[in-house]
Coordinates of C-alpha atoms in Angstrom, one line a residue:
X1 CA -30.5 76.4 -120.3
X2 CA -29.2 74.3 -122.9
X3 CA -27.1 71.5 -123.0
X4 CA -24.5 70.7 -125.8
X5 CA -22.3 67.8 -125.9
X6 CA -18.8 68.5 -127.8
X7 CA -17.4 65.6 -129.8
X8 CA -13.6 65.5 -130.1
X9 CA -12.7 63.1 -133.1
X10 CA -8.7 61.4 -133.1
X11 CA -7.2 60.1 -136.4
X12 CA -6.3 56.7 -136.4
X13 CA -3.3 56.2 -134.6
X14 CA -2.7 53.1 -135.3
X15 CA -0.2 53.9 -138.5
X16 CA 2.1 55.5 -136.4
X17 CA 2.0 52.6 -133.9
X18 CA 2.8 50.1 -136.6
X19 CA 5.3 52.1 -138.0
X20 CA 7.2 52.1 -134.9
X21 CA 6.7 48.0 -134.5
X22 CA 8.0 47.6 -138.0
X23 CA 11.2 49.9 -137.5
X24 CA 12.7 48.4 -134.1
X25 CA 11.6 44.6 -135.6
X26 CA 13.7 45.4 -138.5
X27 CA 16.6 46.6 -135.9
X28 CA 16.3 43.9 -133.6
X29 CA 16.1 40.6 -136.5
X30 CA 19.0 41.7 -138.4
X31 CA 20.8 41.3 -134.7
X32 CA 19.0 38.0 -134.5
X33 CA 19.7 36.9 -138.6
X34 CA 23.8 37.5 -137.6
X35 CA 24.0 40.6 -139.6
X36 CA 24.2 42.9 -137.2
X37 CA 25.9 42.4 -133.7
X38 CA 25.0 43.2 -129.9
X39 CA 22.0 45.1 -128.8
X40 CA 23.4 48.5 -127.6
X41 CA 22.3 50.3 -130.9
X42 CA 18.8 48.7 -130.3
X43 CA 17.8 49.4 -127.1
X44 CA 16.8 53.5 -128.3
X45 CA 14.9 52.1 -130.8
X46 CA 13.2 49.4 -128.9
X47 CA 12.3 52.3 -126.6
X48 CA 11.4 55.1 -128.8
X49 CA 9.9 53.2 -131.4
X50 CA 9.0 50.4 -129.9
X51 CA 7.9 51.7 -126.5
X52 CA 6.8 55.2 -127.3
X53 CA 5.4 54.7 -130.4
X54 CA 3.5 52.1 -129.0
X55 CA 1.9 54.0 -126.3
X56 CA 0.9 56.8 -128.0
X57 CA -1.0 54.9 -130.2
X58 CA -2.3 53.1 -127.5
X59 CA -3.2 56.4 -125.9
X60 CA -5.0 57.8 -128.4
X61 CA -7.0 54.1 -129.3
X62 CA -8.5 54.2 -126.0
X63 CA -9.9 57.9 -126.7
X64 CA -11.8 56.6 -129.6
X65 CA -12.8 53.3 -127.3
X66 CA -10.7 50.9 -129.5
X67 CA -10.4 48.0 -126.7
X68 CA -8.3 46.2 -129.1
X69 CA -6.1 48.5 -130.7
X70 CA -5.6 49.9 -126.8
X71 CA -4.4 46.9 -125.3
X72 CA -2.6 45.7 -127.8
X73 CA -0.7 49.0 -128.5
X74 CA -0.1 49.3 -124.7
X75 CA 0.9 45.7 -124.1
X76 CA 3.6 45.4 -126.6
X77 CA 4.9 49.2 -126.1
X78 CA 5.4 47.8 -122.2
X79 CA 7.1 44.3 -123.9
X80 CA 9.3 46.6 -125.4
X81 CA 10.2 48.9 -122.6
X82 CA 11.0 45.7 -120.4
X83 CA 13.0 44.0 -123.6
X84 CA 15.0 47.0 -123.6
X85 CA 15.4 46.9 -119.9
X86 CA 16.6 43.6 -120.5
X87 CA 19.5 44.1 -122.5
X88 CA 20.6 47.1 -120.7
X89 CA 21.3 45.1 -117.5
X90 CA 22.3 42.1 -119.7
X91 CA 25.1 44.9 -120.8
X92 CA 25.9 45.8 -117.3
X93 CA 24.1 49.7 -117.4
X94 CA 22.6 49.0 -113.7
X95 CA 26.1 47.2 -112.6
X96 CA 27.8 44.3 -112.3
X97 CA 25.8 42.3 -109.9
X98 CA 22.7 41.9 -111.8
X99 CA 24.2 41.5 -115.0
X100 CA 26.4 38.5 -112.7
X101 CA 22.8 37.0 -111.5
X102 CA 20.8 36.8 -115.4
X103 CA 18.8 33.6 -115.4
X104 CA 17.8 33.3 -119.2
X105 CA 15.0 31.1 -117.9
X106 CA 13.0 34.0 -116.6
X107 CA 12.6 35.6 -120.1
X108 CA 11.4 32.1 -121.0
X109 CA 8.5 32.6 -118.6
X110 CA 8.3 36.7 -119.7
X111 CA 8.1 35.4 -123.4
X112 CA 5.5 32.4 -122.7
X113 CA 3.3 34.8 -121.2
X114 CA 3.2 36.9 -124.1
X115 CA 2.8 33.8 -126.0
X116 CA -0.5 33.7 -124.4
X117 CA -1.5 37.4 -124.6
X118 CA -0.5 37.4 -128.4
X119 CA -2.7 34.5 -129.3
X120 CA -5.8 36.3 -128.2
X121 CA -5.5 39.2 -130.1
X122 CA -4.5 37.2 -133.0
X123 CA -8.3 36.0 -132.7
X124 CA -9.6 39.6 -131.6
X125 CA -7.5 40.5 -135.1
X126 CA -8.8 38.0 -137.3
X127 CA -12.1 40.1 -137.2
X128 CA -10.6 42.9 -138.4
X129 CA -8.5 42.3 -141.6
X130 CA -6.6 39.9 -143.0
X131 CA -2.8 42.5 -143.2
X132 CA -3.2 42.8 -139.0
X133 CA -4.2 39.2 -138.7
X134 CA -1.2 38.0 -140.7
X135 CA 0.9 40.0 -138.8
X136 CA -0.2 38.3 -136.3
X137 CA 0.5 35.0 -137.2
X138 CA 4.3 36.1 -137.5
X139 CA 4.5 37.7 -133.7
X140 CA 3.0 34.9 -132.4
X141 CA 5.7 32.5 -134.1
X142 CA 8.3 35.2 -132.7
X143 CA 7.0 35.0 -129.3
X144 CA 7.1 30.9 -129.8
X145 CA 10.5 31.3 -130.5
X146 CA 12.0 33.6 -128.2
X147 CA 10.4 31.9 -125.4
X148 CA 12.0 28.4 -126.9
X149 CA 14.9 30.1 -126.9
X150 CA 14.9 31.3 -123.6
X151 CA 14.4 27.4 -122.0
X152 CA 16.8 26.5 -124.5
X153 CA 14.4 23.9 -126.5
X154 CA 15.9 23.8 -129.8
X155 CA 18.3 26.9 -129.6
X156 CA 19.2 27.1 -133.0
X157 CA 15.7 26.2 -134.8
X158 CA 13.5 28.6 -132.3
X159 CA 16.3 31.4 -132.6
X160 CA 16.2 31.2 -136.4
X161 CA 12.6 30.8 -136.2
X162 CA 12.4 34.3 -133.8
X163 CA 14.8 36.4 -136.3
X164 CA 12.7 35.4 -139.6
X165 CA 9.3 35.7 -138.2
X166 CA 10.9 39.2 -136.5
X167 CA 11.8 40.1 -140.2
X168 CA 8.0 39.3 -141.6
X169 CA 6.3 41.3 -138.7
X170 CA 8.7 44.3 -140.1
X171 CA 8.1 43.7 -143.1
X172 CA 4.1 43.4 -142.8
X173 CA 3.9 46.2 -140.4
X174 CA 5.4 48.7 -143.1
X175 CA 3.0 47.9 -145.8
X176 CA 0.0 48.0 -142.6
X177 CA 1.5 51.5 -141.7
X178 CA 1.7 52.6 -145.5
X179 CA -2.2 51.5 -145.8
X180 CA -3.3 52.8 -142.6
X181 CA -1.9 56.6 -143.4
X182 CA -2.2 56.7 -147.7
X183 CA -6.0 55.1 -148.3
X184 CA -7.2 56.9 -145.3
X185 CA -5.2 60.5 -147.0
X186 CA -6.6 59.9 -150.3
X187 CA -9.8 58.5 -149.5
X188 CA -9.3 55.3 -151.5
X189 CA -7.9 51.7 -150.8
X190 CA -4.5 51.8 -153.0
X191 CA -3.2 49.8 -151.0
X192 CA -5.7 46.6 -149.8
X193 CA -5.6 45.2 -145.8
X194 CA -7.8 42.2 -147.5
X195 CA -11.3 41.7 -145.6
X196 CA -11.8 40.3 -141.8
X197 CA -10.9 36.5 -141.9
X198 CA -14.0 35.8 -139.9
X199 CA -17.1 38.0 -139.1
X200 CA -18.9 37.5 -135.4
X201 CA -22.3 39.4 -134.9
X202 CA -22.7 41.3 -132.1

């Protein structure tokens, strides 16, 4: 009797997952750069593009046993989903009451934590190349300054500091997507990632 083992082979999801960072970053800083107002119009895409997206990349990473590419994918598609979460009760969608008890302070906490998980992959991405690793840079100096924000250290400085470094990510994550999808299409690098900042034998 023979054996044969079947090998089922995923595309890289990760364009999709960065295309979805880089549209609800470009929502959510031009709320935070004043040229846009409130967050109602953000909240669908900070969960369809921001959560969803997110997770299906994340999804599909951990089929072809990206550690990295899993948990981050997954970990900011759940940041998401809570940020949204966030503004809904902040806008009074589960009632008065909780949207009476908000203590800013507790994002601080939320943010600072993701401060934390952020700065690991940034090392985890500076092995990788050096488009993801800038990226990274920026949503780390987000994180910095929405959790600032949050405690209310500097308001104005970290909120500025959250909506610019918001922008970048966007702005970074639409030329990573456009990489990711068009050198992998057309076999060819038309549009260089740069090589991995560091190298670390295994």
């Amino acid at each position: 009797m023979e054996t044969q083992n079947v090998k089922i082979i995923n595309c890289d999801p990760s364009a999709l997952g960065l295309f979805g960072l880089a549209m609800v970053t470009l929502v959510a800083s031009s709320q935070k750069l004043g040229i846009t107002s409130g967050t109602s119009f953000i909240i669908p895409w900070a969960i369809f593009l921001g959560g969803f997206a997110q997770l299906f990349a994340c999804i599909n990473d951990s089929k072809r046993n990206n550690v990295l590419g899993t948990t981050t994918f997954g970990g900011f598609a759940l940041f998401w989903f809570a940020v949204a979460t966030s503004w809904m009760i902040k806008n009074g969608v589960f009632g008065e009451t909780m949207a009476a008890t908000l203590d800013g302070i507790q994002l601080g906490f939320a943010f600072a934590g993701y401060v934390i998980f952020a700065l690991f992959l940034t090392l985890g991405f500076a092995t990788t190349n050096k488009v993801l690793f800038i990226d990274f840079i920026f949503i780390d100096l987000l994180l910095i300054g929405l959790a600032l924000n949050s405690f209310g250290i500097m308001p104005e400085f970290s909120h500025y500091l959250a909506g610019y470094s918001e922008l970048a990510v966007s702005l970074i994550s639409f030329y990573g997507f456009g990489a990711t999808v068009l050198n992998q299409h057309f076999g060819k690098v038309l549009f260089p990632v740069g090589k991995p900042l560091i190298t670390i034998k295994r």
